[in-house]
């Protein structure tokens, strides 16, 4: 980075068109290191440009100077705007792709729209039902015995139906508190379930030949599974793959549905034979209840949940299911055609939504990124009396224009509040040191050790700083009140005063 800075600076000043750098190295450098420095990729240069109140006031007091022009001409704005053409190009490509999605006639497209919207609404209602039904208070007693058939998703992938091996409830405990004081708080219990799921080892998707045969001989020894190592098995598609039952450890929220069916579980599930028996039982269940008709636990009849909100959601879900079954796409079209039309509409809708998002992002890049901040800062200046309603600089504003080494707003408020009038020179020097001392206070009580003569001015400084930051927050500027006040640190305060006394 230093080499890049040196080689570019002379050229920027018009002194050197080639960027010659003579660098004196006092130790041996390996050729590879030198080559990487000369030909390696430079670090990205990202602008951290921001406007201060001092800069804004100096711009406002110059006639016919528009602060927004400075923002438009800044490198920060340039970096934002240069991303816009690529975003617009991506949006146009997605729009062209969406136009190529064939939905058939206008009537067919309208039918697909109606069916898709109702189906999405039904999915949302079912999700709400699941959140109520699968509360631990309701489902825990149904997970006490092994063999319960569960529909499981792991890392966003649906593994379908599996068999419950065991479940565990662990009371969570959290420790918290400040240094030297510990408070133990009782947290919500943690529920973990061990479930046997049909899966395919991802390893077998990328190997073939002799290596695959050798690994297949030992695959039965592996009885634990995870989403990183395994993927869901697709019956009828992966029949030529090595499908195994493996034990996954999941949380309660990864259970999508709970079946009313239970199967017999062998004693030894670490053996390949024991897991094979469970696999055959699950396969038989899926064969006996095709098209996702496995009976589920009824929230009211089986689980005894008496919740008014649940009853409302169940009625809505039933009504939507009936409307979907009576919809023209369900009655007048084959199932294959209905699925194709709905999927096509979903794809077209997703592409259009992605294009719309990209265009909004491009527009946000082209808008002056700090324009809103500029308006908020002007509002702060008006409230504090630095400018009048017409934007004309007042006495406070002209004073702030001359302050550029510390927080100009706080210093000006100190001056106009008369804080410095009755202070001795050494008190003024030590008070101003709080404005430039960057280190944070190590102790919670930063005023400890201050002499009474210094304590009152410092409290006045904190009071004025809090008033200023509250004005900024009221004008919409996002900032933390306590952090702003605490940055005025008297760490150098006592030392300077002591030196001046001597």
Short mmCIF file of C-alpha atoms in Angstrom, two decimals:
data_model
loop_
_atom_site.label_atom_id
_atom_site.label_comp_id
_atom_site.label_asym_id
_atom_site.label_seq_id
_atom_site.Cartn_x
_atom_site.Cartn_y
_atom_site.Cartn_z
CA UNK A 1 0.00 0.00 0.00
CA UNK A 2 2.88 2.41 0.80
CA UNK A 3 4.52 1.65 -2.55
CA UNK A 4 1.23 2.34 -4.35
CA UNK A 5 0.82 5.65 -2.53
CA UNK A 6 4.37 6.75 -3.36
CA UNK A 7 4.21 5.77 -7.02
CA UNK A 8 0.92 7.58 -7.53
CA UNK A 9 1.47 10.80 -5.58
CA UNK A 10 4.07 12.32 -7.92
CA UNK A 11 1.90 11.62 -10.94
CA UNK A 12 -1.13 13.24 -9.33
CA UNK A 13 0.91 16.41 -8.75
CA UNK A 14 2.04 16.46 -12.37
CA UNK A 15 5.68 15.96 -11.47
CA UNK A 16 6.20 12.44 -12.82
CA UNK A 17 4.29 10.87 -15.71
CA UNK A 18 5.81 7.42 -15.09
CA UNK A 19 5.60 7.12 -11.32
CA UNK A 20 9.27 6.39 -10.52
CA UNK A 21 9.87 5.26 -6.96
CA UNK A 22 13.28 4.86 -5.34
CA UNK A 23 12.87 2.77 -2.22
CA UNK A 24 15.80 2.15 0.14
CA UNK A 25 15.49 -1.27 1.77
CA UNK A 26 17.72 -2.00 4.73
CA UNK A 27 17.22 -5.77 4.74
CA UNK A 28 17.22 -8.61 2.23
CA UNK A 29 13.97 -9.07 0.33
CA UNK A 30 12.98 -12.30 -1.37
CA UNK A 31 12.27 -12.01 -5.12
CA UNK A 32 8.73 -13.33 -4.68
CA UNK A 33 7.96 -10.64 -2.10
CA UNK A 34 9.33 -7.91 -4.36
CA UNK A 35 7.36 -9.20 -7.35
CA UNK A 36 4.18 -9.32 -5.30
CA UNK A 37 4.71 -5.72 -4.22
CA UNK A 38 5.36 -4.44 -7.75
CA UNK A 39 2.83 -6.51 -9.69
CA UNK A 40 0.36 -7.57 -7.03
CA UNK A 41 -3.19 -6.36 -6.84
CA UNK A 42 -3.64 -3.10 -5.00
CA UNK A 43 -6.01 -2.74 -2.09
CA UNK A 44 -9.47 -1.40 -2.81
CA UNK A 45 -9.85 2.29 -2.14
CA UNK A 46 -13.19 3.05 -0.48
CA UNK A 47 -14.14 6.61 0.33
CA UNK A 48 -14.96 7.43 3.95
CA UNK A 49 -15.89 11.01 3.06
CA UNK A 50 -18.38 12.80 5.29
CA UNK A 51 -19.42 16.41 5.81
CA UNK A 52 -18.80 18.09 9.16
CA UNK A 53 -20.80 20.99 10.57
CA UNK A 54 -17.74 23.21 10.18
CA UNK A 55 -17.50 22.38 6.47
CA UNK A 56 -21.23 22.85 5.93
CA UNK A 57 -21.26 26.26 7.65
CA UNK A 58 -18.26 27.45 5.62
CA UNK A 59 -20.04 26.43 2.42
CA UNK A 60 -23.29 28.09 3.46
CA UNK A 61 -21.67 31.44 4.20
CA UNK A 62 -20.23 31.66 0.67
CA UNK A 63 -22.78 33.19 -1.67
CA UNK A 64 -24.09 31.02 -4.55
CA UNK A 65 -22.30 27.91 -3.26
CA UNK A 66 -24.51 24.81 -3.10
CA UNK A 67 -23.35 22.18 -0.55
CA UNK A 68 -25.11 19.50 -2.60
CA UNK A 69 -22.73 20.22 -5.49
CA UNK A 70 -19.84 19.19 -3.26
CA UNK A 71 -21.62 15.91 -2.54
CA UNK A 72 -22.29 15.25 -6.23
CA UNK A 73 -18.62 15.89 -7.05
CA UNK A 74 -17.25 13.72 -4.24
CA UNK A 75 -15.40 10.46 -4.82
CA UNK A 76 -17.81 8.80 -2.40
CA UNK A 77 -20.74 9.66 -4.69
CA UNK A 78 -18.75 8.57 -7.74
CA UNK A 79 -18.14 5.13 -6.20
CA UNK A 80 -21.85 4.75 -5.56
CA UNK A 81 -22.92 5.84 -9.03
CA UNK A 82 -20.49 3.60 -10.89
CA UNK A 83 -22.40 0.54 -9.64
CA UNK A 84 -25.71 1.75 -11.10
CA UNK A 85 -25.15 0.77 -14.81
CA UNK A 86 -24.29 -2.82 -13.89
CA UNK A 87 -27.37 -3.09 -11.67
CA UNK A 88 -29.62 -1.71 -14.41
CA UNK A 89 -28.10 -4.15 -16.90
CA UNK A 90 -28.82 -7.07 -14.55
CA UNK A 91 -32.39 -5.83 -14.08
CA UNK A 92 -32.94 -5.62 -17.85
CA UNK A 93 -31.60 -9.15 -18.30
CA UNK A 94 -33.99 -10.48 -15.65
CA UNK A 95 -36.90 -8.63 -17.27
CA UNK A 96 -36.07 -10.17 -20.66
CA UNK A 97 -35.89 -13.58 -19.03
CA UNK A 98 -39.28 -13.06 -17.35
CA UNK A 99 -40.85 -12.11 -20.70
CA UNK A 100 -39.72 -15.44 -22.13
CA UNK A 101 -41.63 -17.39 -19.48
CA UNK A 102 -44.73 -18.73 -21.26
CA UNK A 103 -47.93 -18.56 -19.21
CA UNK A 104 -50.23 -19.31 -22.15
CA UNK A 105 -53.27 -17.15 -22.81
CA UNK A 106 -54.36 -14.20 -20.67
CA UNK A 107 -57.09 -16.34 -19.10
CA UNK A 108 -54.57 -19.05 -18.20
CA UNK A 109 -52.22 -16.45 -16.70
CA UNK A 110 -55.07 -15.03 -14.61
CA UNK A 111 -55.97 -18.52 -13.36
CA UNK A 112 -52.34 -19.18 -12.42
CA UNK A 113 -52.22 -15.84 -10.57
CA UNK A 114 -55.37 -16.63 -8.55
CA UNK A 115 -54.24 -20.15 -7.68
CA UNK A 116 -50.70 -19.02 -6.75
CA UNK A 117 -51.92 -16.24 -4.45
CA UNK A 118 -54.34 -18.55 -2.62
CA UNK A 119 -51.67 -21.23 -2.33
CA UNK A 120 -49.18 -18.74 -0.84
CA UNK A 121 -51.80 -17.53 1.61
CA UNK A 122 -52.51 -21.12 2.64
CA UNK A 123 -48.80 -21.76 3.21
CA UNK A 124 -48.62 -18.68 5.44
CA UNK A 125 -51.62 -19.81 7.49
CA UNK A 126 -50.17 -23.30 7.87
CA UNK A 127 -46.93 -21.80 9.11
CA UNK A 128 -48.83 -19.88 11.77
CA UNK A 129 -50.69 -23.06 12.72
CA UNK A 130 -47.37 -24.88 13.03
CA UNK A 131 -45.99 -22.18 15.35
CA UNK A 132 -48.93 -22.71 17.71
CA UNK A 133 -49.25 -26.50 17.47
CA UNK A 134 -45.56 -27.21 17.93
CA UNK A 135 -45.13 -25.28 21.13
CA UNK A 136 -43.28 -27.53 23.61
CA UNK A 137 -46.20 -27.48 26.03
CA UNK A 138 -48.36 -29.17 23.39
CA UNK A 139 -46.02 -31.54 21.54
CA UNK A 140 -43.62 -32.70 24.24
CA UNK A 141 -45.81 -35.55 25.48
CA UNK A 142 -46.12 -36.89 21.90
CA UNK A 143 -42.33 -37.06 21.52
CA UNK A 144 -41.68 -39.18 24.59
CA UNK A 145 -41.79 -42.55 22.80
CA UNK A 146 -39.53 -43.65 19.96
CA UNK A 147 -40.95 -44.45 16.53
CA UNK A 148 -43.04 -41.32 15.98
CA UNK A 149 -42.98 -40.40 12.28
CA UNK A 150 -41.86 -36.80 11.73
CA UNK A 151 -41.47 -34.58 8.67
CA UNK A 152 -38.07 -32.91 9.01
CA UNK A 153 -36.11 -30.10 7.31
CA UNK A 154 -32.37 -29.60 7.87
CA UNK A 155 -30.57 -26.43 6.73
CA UNK A 156 -33.52 -25.48 4.56
CA UNK A 157 -33.68 -28.86 2.78
CA UNK A 158 -36.70 -31.13 3.25
CA UNK A 159 -35.69 -34.68 4.21
CA UNK A 160 -39.29 -35.86 4.30
CA UNK A 161 -40.56 -38.44 6.75
CA UNK A 162 -38.25 -39.95 9.34
CA UNK A 163 -38.51 -41.88 12.59
CA UNK A 164 -37.93 -40.40 16.04
CA UNK A 165 -35.21 -42.17 18.04
CA UNK A 166 -35.22 -40.11 21.23
CA UNK A 167 -35.65 -36.58 22.51
CA UNK A 168 -34.01 -34.62 25.29
CA UNK A 169 -35.09 -31.59 27.26
CA UNK A 170 -32.32 -29.50 28.77
CA UNK A 171 -32.94 -26.51 30.98
CA UNK A 172 -30.86 -23.63 29.62
CA UNK A 173 -28.94 -21.38 31.98
CA UNK A 174 -27.34 -18.07 31.11
CA UNK A 175 -24.87 -16.10 33.18
CA UNK A 176 -24.78 -12.34 32.92
CA UNK A 177 -23.88 -9.17 34.74
CA UNK A 178 -21.12 -6.63 35.11
CA UNK A 179 -17.55 -7.40 36.19
CA UNK A 180 -17.40 -8.60 39.76
CA UNK A 181 -21.11 -9.39 39.82
CA UNK A 182 -22.69 -12.52 38.31
CA UNK A 183 -26.42 -12.97 37.83
CA UNK A 184 -27.72 -16.38 36.84
CA UNK A 185 -30.87 -16.22 34.76
CA UNK A 186 -33.13 -19.09 33.86
CA UNK A 187 -33.49 -19.43 30.07
CA UNK A 188 -36.00 -21.34 28.01
CA UNK A 189 -35.47 -25.12 27.89
CA UNK A 190 -33.58 -26.49 24.92
CA UNK A 191 -35.14 -29.43 23.07
CA UNK A 192 -33.04 -31.75 20.92
CA UNK A 193 -34.34 -34.69 18.90
CA UNK A 194 -32.51 -37.63 17.36
CA UNK A 195 -34.22 -38.70 14.15
CA UNK A 196 -33.45 -41.37 11.54
CA UNK A 197 -33.75 -39.89 8.04
CA UNK A 198 -33.29 -41.36 4.57
CA UNK A 199 -30.37 -39.63 2.89
CA UNK A 200 -27.58 -39.95 0.34
CA UNK A 201 -23.98 -39.25 1.29
CA UNK A 202 -22.88 -36.24 -0.77
CA UNK A 203 -19.59 -38.03 -1.32
CA UNK A 204 -21.25 -40.51 -3.67
CA UNK A 205 -22.52 -37.74 -5.94
CA UNK A 206 -18.99 -36.77 -6.95
CA UNK A 207 -17.10 -40.09 -7.14
CA UNK A 208 -17.45 -43.07 -9.43
CA UNK A 209 -15.76 -46.31 -10.41
CA UNK A 210 -13.56 -48.29 -8.10
CA UNK A 211 -13.39 -45.60 -5.40
CA UNK A 212 -17.18 -45.56 -5.13
CA UNK A 213 -17.36 -49.37 -4.82
CA UNK A 214 -14.75 -49.42 -2.07
CA UNK A 215 -16.46 -46.63 -0.12
CA UNK A 216 -19.87 -48.27 -0.59
CA UNK A 217 -18.65 -51.36 1.24
CA UNK A 218 -17.91 -49.27 4.33
CA UNK A 219 -20.85 -46.87 4.11
CA UNK A 220 -23.00 -49.03 6.37
CA UNK A 221 -20.62 -48.32 9.25
CA UNK A 222 -21.57 -44.65 9.14
CA UNK A 223 -24.70 -44.13 11.19
CA UNK A 224 -24.61 -40.41 12.04
CA UNK A 225 -25.65 -37.77 9.53
CA UNK A 226 -25.56 -34.00 9.07
CA UNK A 227 -26.71 -31.53 6.44
CA UNK A 228 -23.11 -30.84 5.48
CA UNK A 229 -22.31 -34.49 4.74
CA UNK A 230 -25.69 -35.78 3.53
CA UNK A 231 -28.50 -34.64 1.27
CA UNK A 232 -32.16 -35.74 1.19
CA UNK A 233 -32.90 -38.96 -0.67
CA UNK A 234 -35.44 -38.65 -3.49
CA UNK A 235 -37.31 -41.92 -3.82
CA UNK A 236 -37.74 -42.95 -7.44
CA UNK A 237 -34.89 -40.65 -8.50
CA UNK A 238 -32.03 -41.84 -6.29
CA UNK A 239 -32.90 -45.54 -6.48
CA UNK A 240 -29.54 -46.20 -8.14
CA UNK A 241 -27.78 -44.26 -5.40
CA UNK A 242 -26.72 -45.58 -2.00
CA UNK A 243 -29.63 -44.58 0.26
CA UNK A 244 -29.14 -45.04 3.98
CA UNK A 245 -30.94 -44.25 7.19
CA UNK A 246 -28.74 -42.00 9.31
CA UNK A 247 -29.29 -40.42 12.69
CA UNK A 248 -29.56 -36.62 12.68
CA UNK A 249 -29.67 -34.40 15.75
CA UNK A 250 -32.15 -31.60 15.20
CA UNK A 251 -34.02 -28.92 17.11
CA UNK A 252 -37.76 -28.78 17.61
CA UNK A 253 -38.26 -25.97 15.09
CA UNK A 254 -36.82 -28.18 12.33
CA UNK A 255 -39.84 -30.49 12.62
CA UNK A 256 -42.33 -29.49 9.92
CA UNK A 257 -45.15 -31.93 10.74
CA UNK A 258 -45.91 -34.60 13.32
CA UNK A 259 -47.61 -37.77 12.16
CA UNK A 260 -50.17 -39.76 14.12
CA UNK A 261 -48.29 -42.91 13.05
CA UNK A 262 -45.68 -44.72 15.13
CA UNK A 263 -43.50 -47.62 14.00
CA UNK A 264 -41.53 -50.28 15.86
CA UNK A 265 -37.90 -49.31 16.54
CA UNK A 266 -35.16 -51.98 16.92
CA UNK A 267 -32.94 -51.87 19.99
CA UNK A 268 -29.63 -51.43 18.14
CA UNK A 269 -29.84 -48.55 15.66
CA UNK A 270 -26.09 -48.18 15.25
CA UNK A 271 -26.01 -51.39 13.18
CA UNK A 272 -26.79 -51.35 9.50
CA UNK A 273 -29.40 -54.12 9.94
CA UNK A 274 -31.34 -52.17 12.58
CA UNK A 275 -31.46 -49.01 10.49
CA UNK A 276 -32.44 -51.03 7.41
CA UNK A 277 -35.55 -52.29 9.25
CA UNK A 278 -36.56 -48.71 10.04
CA UNK A 279 -35.98 -47.71 6.41
CA UNK A 280 -38.26 -50.49 5.16
CA UNK A 281 -40.98 -49.42 7.61
CA UNK A 282 -40.77 -45.78 6.46
CA UNK A 283 -40.80 -46.82 2.79
CA UNK A 284 -43.91 -48.96 3.43
CA UNK A 285 -45.60 -46.02 5.14
CA UNK A 286 -44.90 -43.71 2.19
CA UNK A 287 -46.13 -46.38 -0.21
CA UNK A 288 -49.34 -46.89 1.77
CA UNK A 289 -50.05 -43.14 2.03
CA UNK A 290 -49.02 -41.65 -1.33
CA UNK A 291 -49.32 -38.01 -2.39
CA UNK A 292 -48.52 -36.72 1.08
CA UNK A 293 -51.59 -38.22 2.78
CA UNK A 294 -49.83 -39.49 5.90
CA UNK A 295 -52.25 -38.89 8.81
CA UNK A 296 -51.20 -36.06 11.11
CA UNK A 297 -51.93 -35.41 14.76
CA UNK A 298 -55.14 -33.40 14.93
CA UNK A 299 -54.49 -30.25 17.00
CA UNK A 300 -57.90 -30.37 18.67
CA UNK A 301 -58.98 -34.04 18.77
CA UNK A 302 -55.57 -35.66 19.37
CA UNK A 303 -53.57 -32.91 21.07
CA UNK A 304 -56.42 -31.19 22.90
CA UNK A 305 -55.30 -27.64 22.07
CA UNK A 306 -57.98 -25.14 23.01
CA UNK A 307 -56.80 -21.90 21.46
CA UNK A 308 -59.18 -19.40 19.87
CA UNK A 309 -56.52 -18.11 17.45
CA UNK A 310 -55.75 -21.68 16.37
CA UNK A 311 -59.43 -22.36 15.70
CA UNK A 312 -59.64 -19.27 13.48
CA UNK A 313 -56.54 -20.30 11.54
CA UNK A 314 -57.80 -23.87 11.08
CA UNK A 315 -61.10 -22.58 9.68
CA UNK A 316 -59.26 -20.27 7.27
CA UNK A 317 -56.97 -23.09 6.16
CA UNK A 318 -59.93 -25.40 5.53
CA UNK A 319 -61.79 -22.71 3.56
CA UNK A 320 -58.72 -21.99 1.40
CA UNK A 321 -58.12 -25.71 0.80
CA UNK A 322 -61.71 -26.09 -0.41
CA UNK A 323 -61.38 -23.05 -2.69
CA UNK A 324 -58.17 -24.45 -4.17
CA UNK A 325 -59.78 -27.85 -4.77
CA UNK A 326 -62.73 -26.15 -6.52
CA UNK A 327 -60.60 -23.75 -8.52
CA UNK A 328 -60.71 -24.04 -12.29
CA UNK A 329 -57.04 -25.07 -12.39
CA UNK A 330 -57.89 -28.05 -10.17
CA UNK A 331 -61.12 -29.08 -11.91
CA UNK A 332 -60.45 -28.35 -15.61
CA UNK A 333 -56.71 -29.04 -15.89
CA UNK A 334 -54.57 -32.10 -15.37
CA UNK A 335 -52.37 -32.05 -12.29
CA UNK A 336 -49.21 -31.94 -14.41
CA UNK A 337 -50.48 -28.89 -16.35
CA UNK A 338 -51.58 -27.15 -13.15
CA UNK A 339 -48.17 -27.60 -11.53
CA UNK A 340 -46.43 -26.38 -14.70
CA UNK A 341 -48.59 -23.24 -14.93
CA UNK A 342 -48.23 -22.32 -11.26
CA UNK A 343 -44.47 -22.92 -11.33
CA UNK A 344 -44.17 -20.78 -14.46
CA UNK A 345 -46.09 -17.94 -12.83
CA UNK A 346 -43.96 -18.21 -9.67
CA UNK A 347 -40.78 -18.06 -11.75
CA UNK A 348 -42.02 -15.05 -13.72
CA UNK A 349 -43.07 -13.28 -10.52
CA UNK A 350 -39.71 -13.95 -8.85
CA UNK A 351 -37.77 -12.64 -11.86
CA UNK A 352 -39.84 -9.46 -11.96
CA UNK A 353 -39.38 -8.93 -8.22
CA UNK A 354 -35.60 -9.39 -8.52
CA UNK A 355 -35.49 -6.89 -11.40
CA UNK A 356 -37.55 -4.39 -9.40
CA UNK A 357 -35.20 -4.74 -6.43
CA UNK A 358 -32.13 -4.16 -8.63
CA UNK A 359 -33.68 -1.05 -10.20
CA UNK A 360 -34.48 0.38 -6.77
CA UNK A 361 -30.90 -0.28 -5.69
CA UNK A 362 -29.63 1.46 -8.83
CA UNK A 363 -31.84 4.47 -8.14
CA UNK A 364 -30.56 4.64 -4.57
CA UNK A 365 -26.98 4.66 -5.95
CA UNK A 366 -27.76 7.56 -8.26
CA UNK A 367 -29.41 9.61 -5.52
CA UNK A 368 -26.95 11.73 -3.56
CA UNK A 369 -26.13 9.36 -0.73
CA UNK A 370 -25.66 12.03 1.94
CA UNK A 371 -28.45 14.36 0.80
CA UNK A 372 -30.76 13.34 3.64
CA UNK A 373 -27.94 13.73 6.16
CA UNK A 374 -27.29 17.20 4.78
CA UNK A 375 -30.92 18.22 5.33
CA UNK A 376 -30.85 16.88 8.88
CA UNK A 377 -27.61 18.74 9.65
CA UNK A 378 -29.12 22.00 8.37
CA UNK A 379 -32.10 21.40 10.65
CA UNK A 380 -29.73 20.95 13.63
CA UNK A 381 -27.96 24.22 12.79
CA UNK A 382 -31.29 26.06 12.68
CA UNK A 383 -32.43 24.66 16.03
CA UNK A 384 -29.14 25.59 17.70
CA UNK A 385 -29.22 29.11 16.22
CA UNK A 386 -26.24 28.86 13.88
CA UNK A 387 -28.39 29.87 10.90
CA UNK A 388 -31.79 31.52 10.60
CA UNK A 389 -34.90 30.20 8.82
CA UNK A 390 -33.54 31.46 5.48
CA UNK A 391 -30.18 29.75 5.93
CA UNK A 392 -28.27 32.96 6.69
CA UNK A 393 -25.26 32.43 8.95
CA UNK A 394 -25.66 33.94 12.42
CA UNK A 395 -23.05 34.80 15.07
CA UNK A 396 -22.99 31.25 16.40
CA UNK A 397 -22.45 29.91 12.89
CA UNK A 398 -19.58 32.32 12.16
CA UNK A 399 -17.94 31.21 15.40
CA UNK A 400 -18.32 27.53 14.52
CA UNK A 401 -16.69 28.22 11.13
CA UNK A 402 -13.43 28.94 12.95
CA UNK A 403 -13.41 25.72 15.00
CA UNK A 404 -12.05 22.65 13.21
CA UNK A 405 -10.07 20.69 15.80
CA UNK A 406 -12.94 19.48 18.00
CA UNK A 407 -16.73 19.26 18.15
CA UNK A 408 -17.69 22.72 16.92
CA UNK A 409 -21.29 22.55 18.12
CA UNK A 410 -20.37 21.76 21.72
CA UNK A 411 -17.56 24.34 21.86
CA UNK A 412 -19.83 27.09 20.51
CA UNK A 413 -22.53 26.21 23.05
CA UNK A 414 -19.90 26.41 25.82
CA UNK A 415 -18.82 29.84 24.59
CA UNK A 416 -22.31 31.28 24.29
CA UNK A 417 -23.38 29.76 27.63
CA UNK A 418 -20.59 31.81 29.26
CA UNK A 419 -18.85 28.74 30.70
CA UNK A 420 -15.37 30.19 30.02
CA UNK A 421 -16.12 33.65 31.41
CA UNK A 422 -15.38 32.89 35.07
CA UNK A 423 -12.65 30.28 34.56
CA UNK A 424 -8.96 30.80 35.13
CA UNK A 425 -6.62 30.21 32.15
CA UNK A 426 -5.47 26.87 33.55
CA UNK A 427 -9.10 25.77 33.98
CA UNK A 428 -9.89 26.75 30.39
CA UNK A 429 -6.89 24.80 29.09
CA UNK A 430 -7.79 21.68 31.03
CA UNK A 431 -11.48 21.91 30.03
CA UNK A 432 -10.56 22.20 26.34
CA UNK A 433 -8.32 19.14 26.68
CA UNK A 434 -11.49 17.09 27.12
CA UNK A 435 -12.51 18.09 23.58
CA UNK A 436 -9.41 16.63 21.93
CA UNK A 437 -8.49 13.63 24.11
CA UNK A 438 -9.41 10.57 22.02
CA UNK A 439 -9.00 7.72 24.49
CA UNK A 440 -12.11 6.36 26.17
CA UNK A 441 -12.43 6.48 29.93
CA UNK A 442 -11.45 3.14 31.48
CA UNK A 443 -13.57 3.61 34.58
CA UNK A 444 -17.34 3.92 34.62
CA UNK A 445 -16.99 7.02 36.81
CA UNK A 446 -14.74 9.22 34.67
CA UNK A 447 -15.02 12.10 37.15
CA UNK A 448 -13.30 10.22 39.97
CA UNK A 449 -10.18 12.04 41.11
CA UNK A 450 -11.22 15.45 39.76
CA UNK A 451 -10.69 18.40 42.05
CA UNK A 452 -13.78 20.45 43.00
CA UNK A 453 -12.38 23.35 40.99
CA UNK A 454 -12.43 21.19 37.84
CA UNK A 455 -15.55 19.19 38.57
CA UNK A 456 -18.14 21.91 37.98
CA UNK A 457 -16.87 22.97 34.50
CA UNK A 458 -16.67 19.33 33.41
CA UNK A 459 -20.25 18.62 34.51
CA UNK A 460 -21.32 21.71 32.56
CA UNK A 461 -19.51 20.35 29.49
CA UNK A 462 -21.32 17.01 29.79
CA UNK A 463 -24.66 18.80 30.27
CA UNK A 464 -24.19 20.88 27.11
CA UNK A 465 -22.95 17.85 25.13
CA UNK A 466 -26.08 15.93 26.10
CA UNK A 467 -28.26 18.86 25.01
CA UNK A 468 -26.50 18.99 21.62
CA UNK A 469 -26.81 15.26 20.94
CA UNK A 470 -30.48 15.29 21.92
CA UNK A 471 -31.04 18.03 19.35
CA UNK A 472 -29.31 15.91 16.70
CA UNK A 473 -31.42 12.87 17.58
CA UNK A 474 -34.60 14.99 17.47
CA UNK A 475 -33.62 16.10 13.94
CA UNK A 476 -33.32 12.47 12.77
CA UNK A 477 -29.55 11.95 12.95
CA UNK A 478 -28.81 8.45 14.19
CA UNK A 479 -26.33 8.58 17.05
CA UNK A 480 -25.92 7.06 20.50
CA UNK A 481 -26.48 9.63 23.22
CA UNK A 482 -24.26 7.98 25.84
CA UNK A 483 -21.39 7.34 23.41
CA UNK A 484 -21.48 10.97 22.30
CA UNK A 485 -21.36 12.28 25.86
CA UNK A 486 -18.71 9.80 27.03
CA UNK A 487 -16.29 10.80 24.26
CA UNK A 488 -15.52 13.97 26.24
CA UNK A 489 -12.95 12.35 28.48
CA UNK A 490 -11.15 14.18 31.32
CA UNK A 491 -8.26 11.72 31.18
CA UNK A 492 -5.80 14.53 30.38
CA UNK A 493 -7.70 17.00 32.55
CA UNK A 494 -6.01 16.48 35.91
CA UNK A 495 -2.52 16.05 34.44
CA UNK A 496 -2.63 19.37 32.58
CA UNK A 497 -4.02 21.22 35.61
CA UNK A 498 -1.33 19.80 37.85
CA UNK A 499 1.41 20.82 35.39
CA UNK A 500 0.01 24.34 35.08
CA UNK A 501 -0.15 24.65 38.86
CA UNK A 502 3.52 23.74 39.09
#
